[in-house]
Amino acid sequence: MKIDTQVSMTGSADSRPAAAEAERAGYAAVWTSEVTHDPFISVALAATATGRVELGTAIAVAFARSPMTTAVQANDVQLLSRGRLLLGLGSQIRAHITRRFSMPWSHPAARMREYILALRAIWDCWHNGVKLDFRGDFYSHTLMTPFFNPGPNPYGAPRVLLAGVGEAMTRVAGEVADGFLCHGFTTERYLREVTVPALTQGRADLAGFEVCGSPLVVTGRTEEEMNQARRGVREQIAFYGSTPAYRPVLELHGWGALSEELHTLSRQGRWQQMGTLVDDQVLDAFAVTAEPGQVAAELLRRYGDIMTRMTLYTPYAIDAAVTRQIAADLQSEPVR
């Protein structure tokens, strides 16, 4: 299993120091997300400070950009990084696409399928000289003059990984992407009963297909650190659980009423109270809770036969030495 790390995208826009440190620490990939900074700028900066580590967007909001815009940005980063880009895409939710980005929203799974196919058609035009003639229900790309054609990329097209939660989007990932980005708001049961079957509906053979996980972890060296970690993870679970699009994960466990409560509180702006609704049963389903030396074994027990690469999800202050040790344990611990 490859062990990756995430660069915080709520602080500095300069990803170079964190990416260089991640490479020195031996991580396989550094992932950036689209929160307060542009993920393509972040991975481009990271490329200039590293030479080995893979660089991923987890995620770049696809529907905030046209396929042509994304194709150009990804091609540039692929060239700059010498073939190290992992293009992670996600749909976001309707409210953000329509109200924050002022972009159209409809049939997200079908639109995403077409979006990725459009990317591949554009790259095929540049790399192989195929006439650009992509005509779909949502996107149409039929013009590419020599002036705007960057030509073949010596490192080829980047791999495309798609994030999803629902069955429809997950099937699309299996069908047209090179990998799947599991949302942090998931459980072992949901992965086994919903995610993997949906992926195999889109792609019968998952050999060579990346399944990237970001499991929530509660850990600490003292009781105070453990309590801080529990609080942070409960609040993160509550935040995700308040989103109607993620309700199927809770419903699978019979916790649909919790989804309603969390959504109501979020609409009232009562964010602090939401975390208190996440009891120990819910916490244990979504997160591995263990002392640092025991985390790796439990992560591999739950996910070792599903995920091909993993990033620890710790939404609280944690010593980097602890996460590095867990990463090392993951690479040395046998999968059971």
CSV table of C-alpha atoms in Angstrom, one decimal:
chain,number,residue,atom,x,y,z
A,1,MET,CA,0.0,0.0,0.0
A,2,LYS,CA,1.2,3.5,-0.8
A,3,ILE,CA,1.1,6.0,2.0
A,4,ASP,CA,0.4,9.6,1.1
A,5,THR,CA,-0.1,12.9,3.0
A,6,GLN,CA,-2.3,16.0,2.6
A,7,VAL,CA,-1.0,19.5,2.5
A,8,SER,CA,-3.2,21.9,4.4
A,9,MET,CA,-5.0,24.3,2.0
A,10,THR,CA,-6.5,26.6,4.7
A,11,GLY,CA,-3.2,28.3,5.6
A,12,SER,CA,-0.4,29.5,3.3
A,13,ALA,CA,-0.8,29.3,-0.4
A,14,ASP,CA,2.8,28.2,-0.8
A,15,SER,CA,2.9,24.4,-0.8
A,16,ARG,CA,6.6,24.1,-1.4
A,17,PRO,CA,7.9,23.7,2.2
A,18,ALA,CA,5.3,21.1,3.1
A,19,ALA,CA,5.7,19.2,-0.2
A,20,ALA,CA,9.5,19.1,0.2
A,21,GLU,CA,9.2,17.9,3.8
A,22,ALA,CA,6.7,15.1,2.7
A,23,GLU,CA,9.2,13.9,0.1
A,24,ARG,CA,12.0,13.8,2.6
A,25,ALA,CA,9.7,11.9,5.0
A,26,GLY,CA,9.2,9.2,2.3
A,27,TYR,CA,5.5,9.7,1.5
A,28,ALA,CA,4.4,8.4,-1.9
A,29,ALA,CA,2.2,11.4,-2.8
A,30,VAL,CA,1.3,14.8,-1.6
A,31,TRP,CA,-2.4,15.8,-2.1
A,32,THR,CA,-3.8,19.3,-2.1
A,33,SER,CA,-7.5,20.3,-2.1
A,34,GLU,CA,-9.7,23.1,-3.3
A,35,VAL,CA,-10.6,25.0,-0.1
A,36,THR,CA,-9.1,28.5,0.2
A,37,HIS,CA,-6.5,28.2,-2.6
A,38,ASP,CA,-6.4,26.9,-6.1
A,39,PRO,CA,-5.2,23.2,-6.2
A,40,PHE,CA,-3.5,23.5,-9.6
A,41,ILE,CA,-1.3,26.4,-8.4
A,42,SER,CA,-0.5,24.4,-5.3
A,43,VAL,CA,0.6,21.2,-7.1
A,44,ALA,CA,2.5,23.4,-9.6
A,45,LEU,CA,4.5,25.0,-6.8
A,46,ALA,CA,5.0,21.6,-5.1
A,47,ALA,CA,6.4,20.3,-8.4
A,48,THR,CA,9.2,22.9,-8.3
A,49,ALA,CA,10.3,21.8,-4.8
A,50,THR,CA,10.2,18.1,-5.3
A,51,GLY,CA,11.5,15.5,-7.7
A,52,ARG,CA,10.0,12.1,-6.7
A,53,VAL,CA,6.8,12.4,-4.8
A,54,GLU,CA,3.5,12.2,-6.8
A,55,LEU,CA,1.3,15.3,-6.7
A,56,GLY,CA,-2.4,15.0,-6.5
A,57,THR,CA,-5.5,17.2,-6.4
A,58,ALA,CA,-8.1,15.9,-3.9
A,59,ILE,CA,-10.1,17.4,-5.2
A,60,ALA,CA,-10.2,19.9,-7.9
A,61,VAL,CA,-13.8,21.0,-8.5
A,62,ALA,CA,-14.6,19.8,-12.0
A,63,PHE,CA,-17.9,21.6,-12.5
A,64,ALA,CA,-16.3,24.9,-11.6
A,65,ARG,CA,-14.2,24.7,-14.8
A,66,SER,CA,-14.8,23.7,-18.3
A,67,PRO,CA,-13.1,20.5,-19.5
A,68,MET,CA,-10.8,22.6,-21.7
A,69,THR,CA,-9.7,24.7,-18.8
A,70,THR,CA,-9.0,21.6,-16.7
A,71,ALA,CA,-7.2,19.9,-19.6
A,72,VAL,CA,-4.9,22.8,-20.0
A,73,GLN,CA,-4.1,23.2,-16.3
A,74,ALA,CA,-3.5,19.4,-15.8
A,75,ASN,CA,-1.4,19.2,-18.9
A,76,ASP,CA,0.8,22.0,-17.7
A,77,VAL,CA,1.3,20.5,-14.3
A,78,GLN,CA,2.0,17.1,-15.8
A,79,LEU,CA,4.7,18.6,-17.9
A,80,LEU,CA,6.1,20.7,-15.0
A,81,SER,CA,6.2,17.7,-12.6
A,82,ARG,CA,7.6,15.4,-15.2
A,83,GLY,CA,4.6,13.0,-15.2
A,84,ARG,CA,3.8,13.0,-11.4
A,85,LEU,CA,0.3,14.5,-11.5
A,86,LEU,CA,-2.7,12.6,-10.1
A,87,LEU,CA,-5.7,14.5,-11.3
A,88,GLY,CA,-8.3,14.1,-8.6
A,89,LEU,CA,-11.7,15.5,-9.6
A,90,GLY,CA,-14.9,15.9,-7.7
A,91,SER,CA,-18.3,17.3,-8.4
A,92,GLN,CA,-18.9,19.3,-5.2
A,93,ILE,CA,-22.6,19.8,-4.3
A,94,ARG,CA,-25.3,21.7,-6.1
A,95,ALA,CA,-25.3,24.8,-3.8
A,96,HIS,CA,-21.6,25.4,-4.2
A,97,ILE,CA,-21.6,24.9,-8.0
A,98,THR,CA,-24.6,27.2,-8.6
A,99,ARG,CA,-24.3,29.7,-5.8
A,100,ARG,CA,-20.5,29.9,-5.1
A,101,PHE,CA,-19.2,29.3,-8.6
A,102,SER,CA,-22.3,30.4,-10.6
A,103,MET,CA,-22.0,27.4,-12.9
A,104,PRO,CA,-24.6,25.0,-14.2
A,105,TRP,CA,-25.7,21.8,-12.3
A,106,SER,CA,-27.6,18.9,-13.7
A,107,HIS,CA,-27.4,15.1,-13.7
A,108,PRO,CA,-24.0,15.1,-11.9
A,109,ALA,CA,-23.0,11.5,-12.6
A,110,ALA,CA,-23.8,11.7,-16.3
A,111,ARG,CA,-22.2,15.1,-16.5
A,112,MET,CA,-19.0,13.9,-14.8
A,113,ARG,CA,-18.8,10.8,-17.1
A,114,GLU,CA,-19.0,13.1,-20.1
A,115,TYR,CA,-16.5,15.6,-18.5
A,116,ILE,CA,-13.8,12.9,-18.2
A,117,LEU,CA,-14.4,11.6,-21.7
A,118,ALA,CA,-14.1,15.2,-22.9
A,119,LEU,CA,-10.7,15.6,-21.1
A,120,ARG,CA,-9.5,12.4,-22.8
A,121,ALA,CA,-10.6,13.6,-26.2
A,122,ILE,CA,-8.8,16.9,-25.8
A,123,TRP,CA,-5.6,15.2,-24.7
A,124,ASP,CA,-5.9,12.7,-27.5
A,125,CYS,CA,-6.0,15.7,-29.9
A,126,TRP,CA,-2.9,17.2,-28.5
A,127,HIS,CA,-0.9,14.0,-28.0
A,128,ASN,CA,-1.9,11.9,-31.0
A,129,GLY,CA,-3.1,14.5,-33.6
A,130,VAL,CA,-6.7,13.2,-33.5
A,131,LYS,CA,-9.2,15.8,-34.8
A,132,LEU,CA,-11.0,17.3,-31.8
A,133,ASP,CA,-14.7,16.5,-32.4
A,134,PHE,CA,-16.3,15.8,-29.0
A,135,ARG,CA,-20.0,16.3,-28.9
A,136,GLY,CA,-22.0,15.5,-25.8
A,137,ASP,CA,-25.2,16.4,-23.9
A,138,PHE,CA,-23.3,18.8,-21.6
A,139,TYR,CA,-20.1,19.7,-23.3
A,140,SER,CA,-18.9,20.2,-26.9
A,141,HIS,CA,-15.3,20.7,-28.0
A,142,THR,CA,-14.9,20.9,-31.7
A,143,LEU,CA,-12.2,23.6,-32.3
A,144,MET,CA,-8.5,23.3,-31.8
A,145,THR,CA,-6.2,25.4,-34.0
A,146,PRO,CA,-2.4,25.0,-34.0
A,147,PHE,CA,-2.0,28.3,-32.1
A,148,PHE,CA,-3.7,26.8,-29.1
A,149,ASN,CA,-2.4,23.3,-29.3
A,150,PRO,CA,0.5,22.6,-26.9
A,151,GLY,CA,1.4,19.4,-28.8
A,152,PRO,CA,2.4,16.0,-27.3
A,153,ASN,CA,3.3,15.9,-23.7
A,154,PRO,CA,6.4,13.7,-23.3
A,155,TYR,CA,4.9,12.3,-20.0
A,156,GLY,CA,1.5,11.5,-21.5
A,157,ALA,CA,-1.8,12.4,-20.0
A,158,PRO,CA,-2.2,12.5,-16.3
A,159,ARG,CA,-4.1,9.7,-14.5
A,160,VAL,CA,-7.7,10.8,-13.6
A,161,LEU,CA,-9.1,9.8,-10.2
A,162,LEU,CA,-12.7,10.6,-9.4
A,163,ALA,CA,-14.2,11.2,-6.0
A,164,GLY,CA,-17.6,10.0,-5.0
A,165,VAL,CA,-20.0,8.8,-2.3
A,166,GLY,CA,-23.2,7.8,-4.1
A,167,GLU,CA,-23.5,4.7,-6.2
A,168,ALA,CA,-24.0,6.5,-9.5
A,169,MET,CA,-20.9,8.6,-9.3
A,170,THR,CA,-18.9,5.6,-8.1
A,171,ARG,CA,-20.0,3.6,-11.1
A,172,VAL,CA,-18.8,6.4,-13.3
A,173,ALA,CA,-15.4,6.3,-11.6
A,174,GLY,CA,-15.1,2.6,-12.3
A,175,GLU,CA,-16.1,3.1,-15.9
A,176,VAL,CA,-14.1,6.0,-17.1
A,177,ALA,CA,-11.5,7.0,-14.5
A,178,ASP,CA,-8.1,5.5,-13.5
A,179,GLY,CA,-8.9,5.5,-9.8
A,180,PHE,CA,-11.4,6.3,-7.1
A,181,LEU,CA,-11.0,8.8,-4.2
A,182,CYS,CA,-13.0,7.5,-1.2
A,183,HIS,CA,-14.5,10.3,0.8
A,184,GLY,CA,-13.4,10.6,4.4
A,185,PHE,CA,-17.1,10.3,5.4
A,186,THR,CA,-17.3,6.6,4.8
A,187,THR,CA,-17.3,3.4,6.8
A,188,GLU,CA,-15.9,-0.1,6.3
A,189,ARG,CA,-19.4,-1.4,5.8
A,190,TYR,CA,-20.3,1.3,3.3
A,191,LEU,CA,-17.1,0.6,1.3
A,192,ARG,CA,-17.8,-3.2,1.2
A,193,GLU,CA,-21.5,-3.1,0.6
A,194,VAL,CA,-21.9,0.0,-1.6
A,195,THR,CA,-18.6,1.4,-3.0
A,196,VAL,CA,-16.8,-1.7,-4.2
A,197,PRO,CA,-19.9,-3.2,-5.8
A,198,ALA,CA,-20.6,0.1,-7.6
A,199,LEU,CA,-17.0,0.3,-8.9
A,200,THR,CA,-17.2,-3.3,-10.2
A,201,GLN,CA,-20.4,-2.4,-12.1
A,202,GLY,CA,-18.4,0.2,-14.0
A,203,ARG,CA,-15.2,-1.9,-14.3
A,204,ALA,CA,-15.3,-5.7,-13.8
A,205,ASP,CA,-11.5,-6.0,-13.1
A,206,LEU,CA,-10.1,-3.5,-10.5
A,207,ALA,CA,-6.5,-4.7,-11.1
A,208,GLY,CA,-4.3,-1.6,-11.7
A,209,PHE,CA,-7.2,0.6,-10.6
A,210,GLU,CA,-6.3,3.0,-7.7
A,211,VAL,CA,-8.6,3.1,-4.7
A,212,CYS,CA,-7.4,6.0,-2.5
A,213,GLY,CA,-8.7,6.2,1.0
A,214,SER,CA,-8.5,8.9,3.7
A,215,PRO,CA,-9.7,7.2,6.8
A,216,LEU,CA,-10.5,9.2,9.9
A,217,VAL,CA,-8.2,8.4,12.8
A,218,VAL,CA,-8.5,9.3,16.5
A,219,THR,CA,-5.1,9.0,18.2
A,220,GLY,CA,-2.9,10.6,20.8
A,221,ARG,CA,0.0,9.9,23.2
A,222,THR,CA,-1.9,11.2,26.3
A,223,GLU,CA,-5.5,11.2,27.4
A,224,GLU,CA,-5.7,15.0,26.7
A,225,GLU,CA,-4.5,14.4,23.1
A,226,MET,CA,-7.0,11.6,22.7
A,227,ASN,CA,-9.9,13.7,23.9
A,228,GLN,CA,-8.9,16.5,21.6
A,229,ALA,CA,-8.8,14.1,18.7
A,230,ARG,CA,-12.2,12.6,19.5
A,231,ARG,CA,-13.7,16.1,19.6
A,232,GLY,CA,-12.1,17.1,16.3
A,233,VAL,CA,-13.3,13.9,14.6
A,234,ARG,CA,-16.8,14.1,16.0
A,235,GLU,CA,-17.1,17.6,14.7
A,236,GLN,CA,-15.9,16.6,11.2
A,237,ILE,CA,-18.3,13.6,11.1
A,238,ALA,CA,-21.1,16.0,12.1
A,239,PHE,CA,-20.2,18.5,9.4
A,240,TYR,CA,-20.2,15.9,6.7
A,241,GLY,CA,-23.3,14.2,8.1
A,242,SER,CA,-25.3,17.4,7.8
A,243,THR,CA,-24.9,17.3,4.0
A,244,PRO,CA,-28.0,15.6,2.4
A,245,ALA,CA,-25.8,14.2,-0.4
A,246,TYR,CA,-23.9,12.1,2.2
A,247,ARG,CA,-27.0,10.8,3.9
A,248,PRO,CA,-26.9,7.3,2.3
A,249,VAL,CA,-23.8,6.5,4.4
A,250,LEU,CA,-25.7,7.1,7.6
A,251,GLU,CA,-28.9,5.5,6.3
A,252,LEU,CA,-27.0,2.2,5.6
A,253,HIS,CA,-26.3,2.0,9.4
A,254,GLY,CA,-29.9,3.0,10.3
A,255,TRP,CA,-28.8,6.6,11.3
A,256,GLY,CA,-31.1,8.5,9.0
A,257,ALA,CA,-32.6,10.5,11.9
A,258,LEU,CA,-29.1,11.7,12.8
A,259,SER,CA,-28.7,13.1,9.3
A,260,GLU,CA,-31.9,15.1,9.7
A,261,GLU,CA,-30.9,16.5,13.1
A,262,LEU,CA,-27.4,17.5,11.9
A,263,HIS,CA,-28.9,19.2,8.8
A,264,THR,CA,-31.4,21.1,10.9
A,265,LEU,CA,-28.7,22.4,13.2
A,266,SER,CA,-26.4,23.3,10.3
A,267,ARG,CA,-29.2,25.5,8.8
A,268,GLN,CA,-29.5,27.2,12.2
A,269,GLY,CA,-25.7,27.8,12.3
A,270,ARG,CA,-25.4,25.7,15.5
A,271,TRP,CA,-22.1,24.2,14.4
A,272,GLN,CA,-20.6,23.8,17.9
A,273,GLN,CA,-23.6,21.7,19.1
A,274,MET,CA,-23.5,19.3,16.1
A,275,GLY,CA,-20.5,17.3,17.2
A,276,THR,CA,-22.2,16.3,20.5
A,277,LEU,CA,-24.7,14.3,18.5
A,278,VAL,CA,-22.0,11.9,17.2
A,279,ASP,CA,-22.0,9.2,19.8
A,280,ASP,CA,-19.3,6.5,20.4
A,281,GLN,CA,-21.1,4.0,18.1
A,282,VAL,CA,-21.1,6.5,15.2
A,283,LEU,CA,-17.5,7.6,15.9
A,284,ASP,CA,-16.2,4.0,15.9
A,285,ALA,CA,-17.9,3.2,12.6
A,286,PHE,CA,-16.3,6.2,10.9
A,287,ALA,CA,-12.9,6.4,12.6
A,288,VAL,CA,-10.2,4.2,13.9
A,289,THR,CA,-9.6,5.0,17.6
A,290,ALA,CA,-6.3,3.7,19.0
A,291,GLU,CA,-3.0,4.6,20.5
A,292,PRO,CA,-0.4,5.5,17.8
A,293,GLY,CA,1.3,2.1,17.9
A,294,GLN,CA,-2.0,0.3,17.2
A,295,VAL,CA,-3.5,2.5,14.5
A,296,ALA,CA,-1.8,0.9,11.5
A,297,ALA,CA,-2.9,-2.7,12.3
A,298,GLU,CA,-6.5,-1.6,12.7
A,299,LEU,CA,-6.5,0.5,9.5
A,300,LEU,CA,-5.1,-2.5,7.5
A,301,ARG,CA,-7.6,-4.8,9.1
A,302,ARG,CA,-10.5,-2.6,8.0
A,303,TYR,CA,-9.2,-1.4,4.6
A,304,GLY,CA,-6.0,-3.3,3.6
A,305,ASP,CA,-7.7,-5.4,1.0
A,306,ILE,CA,-9.6,-2.5,-0.5
A,307,MET,CA,-7.4,0.6,-0.6
A,308,THR,CA,-4.3,0.7,-2.7
A,309,ARG,CA,-3.1,4.0,-1.2
A,310,MET,CA,-4.0,5.8,2.0
A,311,THR,CA,-3.8,9.3,3.6
A,312,LEU,CA,-4.5,9.6,7.3
A,313,TYR,CA,-7.4,12.0,8.0
A,314,THR,CA,-6.7,13.8,11.3
A,315,PRO,CA,-8.9,17.0,11.6
A,316,TYR,CA,-7.1,18.2,14.8
A,317,ALA,CA,-3.6,19.2,15.8
A,318,ILE,CA,-1.3,16.3,15.8
A,319,ASP,CA,2.5,16.0,16.0
A,320,ALA,CA,3.9,15.2,12.6
A,321,ALA,CA,6.2,12.6,14.2
A,322,VAL,CA,3.2,10.6,15.2
A,323,THR,CA,1.7,10.5,11.7
A,324,ARG,CA,5.1,9.6,10.2
A,325,GLN,CA,5.4,6.7,12.6
A,326,ILE,CA,1.9,5.5,11.7
A,327,ALA,CA,2.8,5.8,8.0
A,328,ALA,CA,6.0,3.7,8.7
A,329,ASP,CA,3.9,1.1,10.6
A,330,LEU,CA,1.5,0.9,7.7
A,331,GLN,CA,4.3,0.0,5.3
A,332,SER,CA,5.8,-2.6,7.5
A,333,GLU,CA,2.6,-4.1,9.0
A,334,PRO,CA,1.4,-7.2,7.0
A,335,VAL,CA,-2.1,-7.0,5.5
A,336,ARG,CA,-4.4,-9.5,7.2
